[in-house]
Amino acid sequence: MARVTVEDCVLKIPNRFDLVLMAAQRARDITSGAALTLDRDDDKNPVVALREIADETVPLESLSEALVKGHQKLAEIDEADEEIIELMAGEEEWLQAGVAPQQPAAGVGSDEESTFGIEVADDEADDADETDEDGRGDLEIGSTDDDI
């Protein structure tokens, strides 16, 4: 076969889209070092792949399986993720058993630390109400806090 055309290959794989995907997969296989089933005759890998499909020298089922495996995405789960999943599953057992989760100790990260200083802010707001209209309070012109 001197020239390969799509019409030669469509007889073997009726769907043109599947044909393109399979020929591309075979061309990638050839590029990665797979053995050729035909003479190359100075043709590039896609042309060799189409010629192999047209002559049925490559099994189409294995090519289809390689295509599917090449497009599958597998999410790898780390060991740390597995431990977290196991801990999360354990929480449901605790809730069913009626065990309450531990509260954080007072101090770092507690509600007491996050509300620290709110009372001071309220006192300062009360002091702001007692100031005069000009915002200086009881200070006289030219005086400082040290003079009072």
Coordinates of N, CA and C in Angstrom, one line a residue:
M1 N 0.9 -1.2 0.0 CA 0.0 0.0 0.0 C 0.9 1.2 0.0
A2 N 0.9 1.9 -1.1 CA 1.8 3.1 -1.2 C 1.2 4.2 -0.5
R3 N 0.0 4.5 -0.6 CA -0.7 5.6 0.1 C -1.8 5.0 1.0
V4 N -2.0 5.6 2.1 CA -3.0 5.2 3.0 C -4.0 6.4 3.1
T5 N -5.3 6.0 3.0 CA -6.3 7.0 3.1 C -7.2 6.7 4.2
V6 N -8.0 7.6 4.6 CA -9.0 7.4 5.7 C -10.0 6.4 5.2
E7 N -10.4 6.4 3.9 CA -11.3 5.4 3.5 C -10.9 4.0 3.6
D8 N -9.6 3.7 3.5 CA -9.0 2.4 3.7 C -9.2 2.0 5.2
C9 N -9.1 2.9 6.1 CA -9.1 2.6 7.5 C -10.6 2.6 8.1
V10 N -11.5 3.3 7.4 CA -12.9 3.4 7.9 C -13.5 2.1 7.7
L11 N -13.0 1.3 6.8 CA -13.6 -0.1 6.6 C -13.3 -0.9 7.9
K12 N -12.2 -0.7 8.6 CA -11.9 -1.4 9.7 C -12.5 -0.8 11.0
I13 N -12.5 0.5 11.1 CA -13.0 1.3 12.2 C -14.0 2.2 11.7
P14 N -15.3 1.9 11.7 CA -16.3 2.8 11.0 C -16.5 4.2 11.5
N15 N -16.3 4.4 12.8 CA -16.4 5.8 13.3 C -15.1 6.5 13.1
R16 N -15.1 7.7 12.4 CA -13.9 8.4 12.1 C -13.2 9.0 13.3
F17 N -14.1 9.4 14.3 CA -13.5 9.9 15.6 C -12.7 8.8 16.3
D18 N -13.3 7.6 16.4 CA -12.6 6.5 17.0 C -11.3 6.2 16.2
L19 N -11.4 6.3 14.9 CA -10.2 6.0 14.1 C -9.1 7.0 14.4
V20 N -9.4 8.2 14.5 CA -8.4 9.2 14.8 C -7.8 9.0 16.2
L21 N -8.6 8.6 17.2 CA -8.1 8.4 18.5 C -7.2 7.1 18.5
M22 N -7.6 6.1 17.9 CA -6.8 4.9 17.8 C -5.5 5.0 17.1
A23 N -5.6 5.8 15.9 CA -4.3 6.0 15.2 C -3.4 6.9 16.0
A24 N -3.9 7.8 16.7 CA -3.1 8.7 17.6 C -2.4 7.9 18.7
Q25 N -3.2 7.0 19.3 CA -2.7 6.1 20.3 C -1.6 5.2 19.8
R26 N -1.8 4.6 18.6 CA -0.8 3.8 18.0 C 0.5 4.6 17.6
A27 N 0.3 5.8 17.2 CA 1.4 6.6 16.8 C 2.2 7.0 18.1
R28 N 1.5 7.2 19.2 CA 2.2 7.4 20.5 C 3.0 6.2 20.9
D29 N 2.4 5.0 20.7 CA 3.0 3.8 21.1 C 4.3 3.6 20.3
I30 N 4.2 3.9 19.0 CA 5.4 3.8 18.1 C 6.5 4.7 18.5
T31 N 6.1 5.9 18.9 CA 7.1 6.9 19.4 C 7.7 6.5 20.6
S32 N 7.0 5.8 21.5 CA 7.6 5.4 22.8 C 8.4 4.1 22.6
G33 N 8.4 3.5 21.4 CA 9.3 2.4 21.2 C 8.7 1.1 20.9
A34 N 7.4 1.1 20.6 CA 6.7 -0.2 20.3 C 7.2 -0.7 18.9
A35 N 7.2 -2.0 18.8 CA 7.7 -2.6 17.6 C 6.7 -2.4 16.4
L36 N 7.3 -2.1 15.2 CA 6.5 -1.8 14.0 C 6.1 -3.2 13.4
T37 N 4.9 -3.2 12.9 CA 4.4 -4.4 12.3 C 4.5 -4.4 10.7
L38 N 4.9 -3.2 10.2 CA 5.1 -3.0 8.8 C 6.4 -2.2 8.6
D39 N 6.9 -2.2 7.3 CA 8.0 -1.4 7.0 C 7.7 0.0 7.1
R40 N 8.6 0.9 7.6 CA 8.3 2.3 7.7 C 8.3 3.0 6.4
D41 N 9.2 2.7 5.4 CA 9.2 3.3 4.1 C 9.3 4.9 4.2
D42 N 10.1 5.4 5.1 CA 10.3 6.8 5.4 C 9.0 7.5 5.7
D43 N 8.0 6.8 6.3 CA 6.8 7.5 6.7 C 6.9 7.9 8.1
K44 N 6.1 8.9 8.5 CA 6.1 9.3 9.9 C 5.2 8.4 10.7
N45 N 5.3 8.5 12.0 CA 4.5 7.6 12.9 C 3.0 7.6 12.7
P46 N 2.3 8.8 12.5 CA 0.9 8.7 12.2 C 0.5 7.9 11.0
V47 N 1.3 8.1 9.9 CA 1.1 7.4 8.7 C 1.3 5.9 8.9
V48 N 2.3 5.5 9.6 CA 2.6 4.1 9.9 C 1.4 3.5 10.7
A49 N 0.9 4.3 11.6 CA -0.2 3.8 12.5 C -1.4 3.6 11.6
L50 N -1.7 4.5 10.7 CA -2.9 4.3 9.8 C -2.7 3.1 8.9
R51 N -1.5 2.9 8.4 CA -1.2 1.7 7.5 C -1.4 0.4 8.3
E52 N -0.9 0.4 9.6 CA -1.1 -0.8 10.4 C -2.6 -1.1 10.7
I53 N -3.4 0.0 10.9 CA -4.8 -0.2 11.1 C -5.5 -0.7 9.9
A54 N -5.1 -0.1 8.7 CA -5.7 -0.5 7.4 C -5.4 -2.0 7.1
D55 N -4.2 -2.4 7.4 CA -3.8 -3.8 7.1 C -4.1 -4.8 8.2
E56 N -4.6 -4.3 9.3 CA -5.0 -5.1 10.5 C -3.8 -5.9 11.0
T57 N -2.6 -5.2 11.0 CA -1.5 -5.9 11.6 C -1.3 -5.7 13.1
V58 N -2.1 -4.8 13.6 CA -2.1 -4.5 15.0 C -3.5 -4.8 15.6
P59 N -3.6 -5.5 16.7 CA -4.9 -5.9 17.2 C -5.7 -4.6 17.7
L60 N -6.9 -4.4 17.2 CA -7.7 -3.2 17.5 C -8.2 -3.3 18.9
E61 N -8.5 -4.4 19.5 CA -9.0 -4.5 20.8 C -7.9 -4.0 21.8
S62 N -6.7 -4.5 21.7 CA -5.6 -4.1 22.6 C -5.3 -2.6 22.4
L63 N -5.4 -2.1 21.2 CA -5.2 -0.6 20.9 C -6.3 0.2 21.6
S64 N -7.6 -0.3 21.6 CA -8.7 0.4 22.2 C -8.5 0.4 23.7
E65 N -8.1 -0.8 24.3 CA -7.8 -0.8 25.7 C -6.7 0.1 26.2
A66 N -5.6 0.2 25.4 CA -4.5 1.1 25.7 C -5.0 2.5 25.6
L67 N -5.9 2.8 24.7 CA -6.5 4.2 24.6 C -7.3 4.6 25.8
V68 N -8.1 3.6 26.3 CA -8.9 3.9 27.5 C -8.0 4.1 28.7
K69 N -7.0 3.2 28.9 CA -6.1 3.3 30.0 C -5.3 4.6 30.0
G70 N -5.0 5.1 28.8 CA -4.2 6.3 28.7 C -5.0 7.5 29.0
H71 N -6.3 7.5 28.9 CA -7.2 8.6 29.2 C -7.8 8.6 30.6
Q72 N -7.6 7.5 31.3 CA -8.1 7.4 32.7 C -7.3 8.2 33.6
K73 N -7.9 8.8 34.6 CA -7.2 9.6 35.6 C -7.5 8.9 36.9
L74 N -6.4 8.5 37.6 CA -6.6 7.9 38.9 C -6.2 8.9 40.0
A75 N -7.0 9.0 41.0 CA -6.6 9.9 42.1 C -5.9 9.0 43.1
E76 N -4.6 9.4 43.3 CA -3.8 8.6 44.3 C -4.1 9.1 45.7
I77 N -4.3 8.2 46.6 CA -4.6 8.6 48.0 C -3.3 8.3 48.8
D78 N -2.9 9.4 49.5 CA -1.7 9.2 50.3 C -2.1 8.5 51.6
E79 N -1.1 8.0 52.3 CA -1.3 7.3 53.5 C -1.9 8.3 54.6
A80 N -1.4 9.5 54.5 CA -1.9 10.5 55.5 C -3.4 10.8 55.2
D81 N -3.9 10.8 54.0 CA -5.3 10.9 53.6 C -6.1 9.8 54.1
E82 N -5.5 8.6 54.0 CA -6.2 7.4 54.5 C -6.4 7.5 56.0
E83 N -5.4 8.0 56.8 CA -5.5 8.1 58.2 C -6.6 9.1 58.6
I84 N -6.7 10.2 57.8 CA -7.7 11.2 58.1 C -9.1 10.6 57.8
I85 N -9.2 9.9 56.8 CA -10.5 9.2 56.5 C -10.9 8.3 57.6
E86 N -9.9 7.5 58.1 CA -10.2 6.6 59.2 C -10.6 7.4 60.5
L87 N -9.9 8.5 60.7 CA -10.3 9.3 61.9 C -11.7 9.9 61.7
M88 N -12.0 10.3 60.5 CA -13.4 10.9 60.3 C -14.4 9.8 60.4
A89 N -14.1 8.6 60.1 CA -15.1 7.5 60.2 C -15.3 7.3 61.7
G90 N -14.2 7.4 62.5 CA -14.3 7.2 64.0 C -15.1 8.3 64.6
E91 N -15.2 9.5 64.1 CA -16.0 10.5 64.7 C -17.5 10.1 64.7
E92 N -17.9 9.5 63.6 CA -19.3 9.1 63.6 C -19.7 8.1 64.7
E93 N -18.7 7.2 64.9 CA -18.9 6.2 66.0 C -19.0 6.9 67.4
W94 N -18.2 8.0 67.6 CA -18.2 8.7 68.8 C -19.5 9.4 69.0
L95 N -20.0 10.0 67.9 CA -21.3 10.7 68.0 C -22.4 9.8 68.3
Q96 N -22.4 8.6 67.7 CA -23.4 7.6 68.0 C -23.3 7.1 69.4
A97 N -22.1 7.0 70.0 CA -21.9 6.5 71.3 C -22.2 7.6 72.3
G98 N -22.4 8.9 71.9 CA -22.7 10.0 72.8 C -21.5 10.6 73.4
V99 N -20.3 10.4 72.9 CA -19.1 11.0 73.4 C -19.0 12.4 72.8
A100 N -18.9 13.4 73.6 CA -18.7 14.8 73.1 C -17.2 15.0 72.7
P101 N -17.0 15.7 71.6 CA -15.6 16.0 71.3 C -15.0 16.9 72.3
Q102 N -13.6 16.8 72.5 CA -12.9 17.6 73.5 C -12.9 19.1 73.1
Q103 N -13.1 19.9 74.1 CA -13.1 21.3 73.9 C -11.6 21.8 74.0
P104 N -11.2 22.8 73.3 CA -9.8 23.3 73.4 C -9.6 23.9 74.8
A105 N -8.4 23.8 75.3 CA -8.0 24.3 76.6 C -8.1 25.8 76.5
A106 N -8.4 26.4 77.7 CA -8.5 27.9 77.8 C -7.1 28.5 77.4
G107 N -7.1 29.5 76.7 CA -5.8 30.1 76.3 C -5.7 30.2 74.8
V108 N -4.8 29.5 74.2 CA -4.6 29.6 72.8 C -5.7 29.0 72.0
G109 N -6.3 29.8 71.1 CA -7.4 29.4 70.3 C -8.7 29.3 70.9
S110 N -8.9 29.7 72.2 CA -10.2 29.6 72.8 C -11.0 30.9 72.7
D111 N -12.2 30.8 73.1 CA -13.1 32.0 73.0 C -12.6 33.1 73.9
E112 N -12.0 32.8 75.0 CA -11.5 33.8 75.9 C -10.4 34.6 75.3
E113 N -9.5 34.0 74.5 CA -8.5 34.7 73.8 C -9.0 35.6 72.7
S114 N -10.0 35.1 72.0 CA -10.5 35.8 70.9 C -11.4 37.0 71.3
T115 N -11.9 37.0 72.5 CA -12.7 38.1 73.0 C -11.9 39.0 73.9
F116 N -10.6 38.8 74.1 CA -9.8 39.6 75.0 C -9.8 41.0 74.5
G117 N -10.1 42.0 75.3 CA -10.0 43.4 75.0 C -11.3 44.0 74.6
I118 N -12.4 43.2 74.5 CA -13.7 43.7 74.1 C -14.2 44.7 75.2
E119 N -14.0 44.3 76.5 CA -14.5 45.2 77.5 C -13.7 46.6 77.5
V120 N -12.5 46.5 77.1 CA -11.7 47.8 77.0 C -12.3 48.6 75.9
A121 N -12.6 48.0 74.8 CA -13.2 48.8 73.7 C -14.5 49.4 74.1
D122 N -15.3 48.8 75.0 CA -16.6 49.3 75.4 C -16.3 50.5 76.3
D123 N -15.3 50.4 77.2 CA -15.0 51.5 78.1 C -14.5 52.7 77.3
E124 N -13.7 52.5 76.2 CA -13.3 53.6 75.4 C -14.4 54.3 74.7
A125 N -15.4 53.5 74.3 CA -16.6 54.1 73.6 C -17.4 55.0 74.6
D126 N -17.4 54.6 75.9 CA -18.1 55.4 76.9 C -17.3 56.7 77.1
D127 N -16.0 56.6 77.1 CA -15.2 57.8 77.3 C -15.3 58.8 76.1
A128 N -15.5 58.2 74.9 CA -15.7 59.1 73.7 C -17.0 59.9 73.8
D129 N -18.0 59.3 74.5 CA -19.3 60.0 74.6 C -19.1 61.2 75.6
E130 N -18.2 61.2 76.5 CA -18.0 62.2 77.5 C -17.2 63.4 76.9
T131 N -16.6 63.3 75.8 CA -15.7 64.3 75.3 C -16.6 65.5 74.7
D132 N -16.0 66.6 74.6 CA -16.7 67.8 74.1 C -16.9 67.7 72.6
E133 N -17.6 68.7 72.1 CA -17.9 68.6 70.6 C -16.6 68.7 69.8
D134 N -15.6 69.3 70.3 CA -14.4 69.4 69.4 C -13.5 68.2 69.6
G135 N -13.9 67.2 70.4 CA -13.1 66.0 70.5 C -12.0 66.0 71.5
R136 N -11.7 67.2 72.2 CA -10.6 67.3 73.1 C -10.9 67.0 74.5
G137 N -12.1 66.8 74.9 CA -12.5 66.6 76.2 C -12.2 67.8 77.1
D138 N -11.6 67.6 78.3 CA -11.4 68.6 79.3 C -10.1 69.4 79.1
L139 N -9.4 69.1 78.0 CA -8.1 69.7 77.8 C -8.3 71.2 77.5
E140 N -7.4 72.0 78.0 CA -7.4 73.4 77.6 C -6.5 73.6 76.4
I141 N -6.7 74.7 75.8 CA -5.8 75.0 74.6 C -4.4 75.1 75.0
G142 N -3.5 74.4 74.4 CA -2.1 74.5 74.7 C -1.7 73.6 75.8
S143 N -2.5 72.8 76.4 CA -2.1 71.9 77.5 C -2.0 70.5 76.9
T144 N -1.2 69.7 77.6 CA -1.0 68.3 77.3 C -1.5 67.4 78.4
D145 N -1.5 66.1 78.2 CA -1.9 65.2 79.2 C -1.0 65.3 80.4
D146 N 0.3 65.7 80.2 CA 1.3 65.8 81.4 C 0.9 67.0 82.3
D147 N 0.3 68.0 81.7 CA -0.1 69.2 82.5 C -1.2 68.9 83.4
I148 N -2.1 68.0 83.1 CA -3.3 67.7 83.9 C -3.0 67.0 85.1

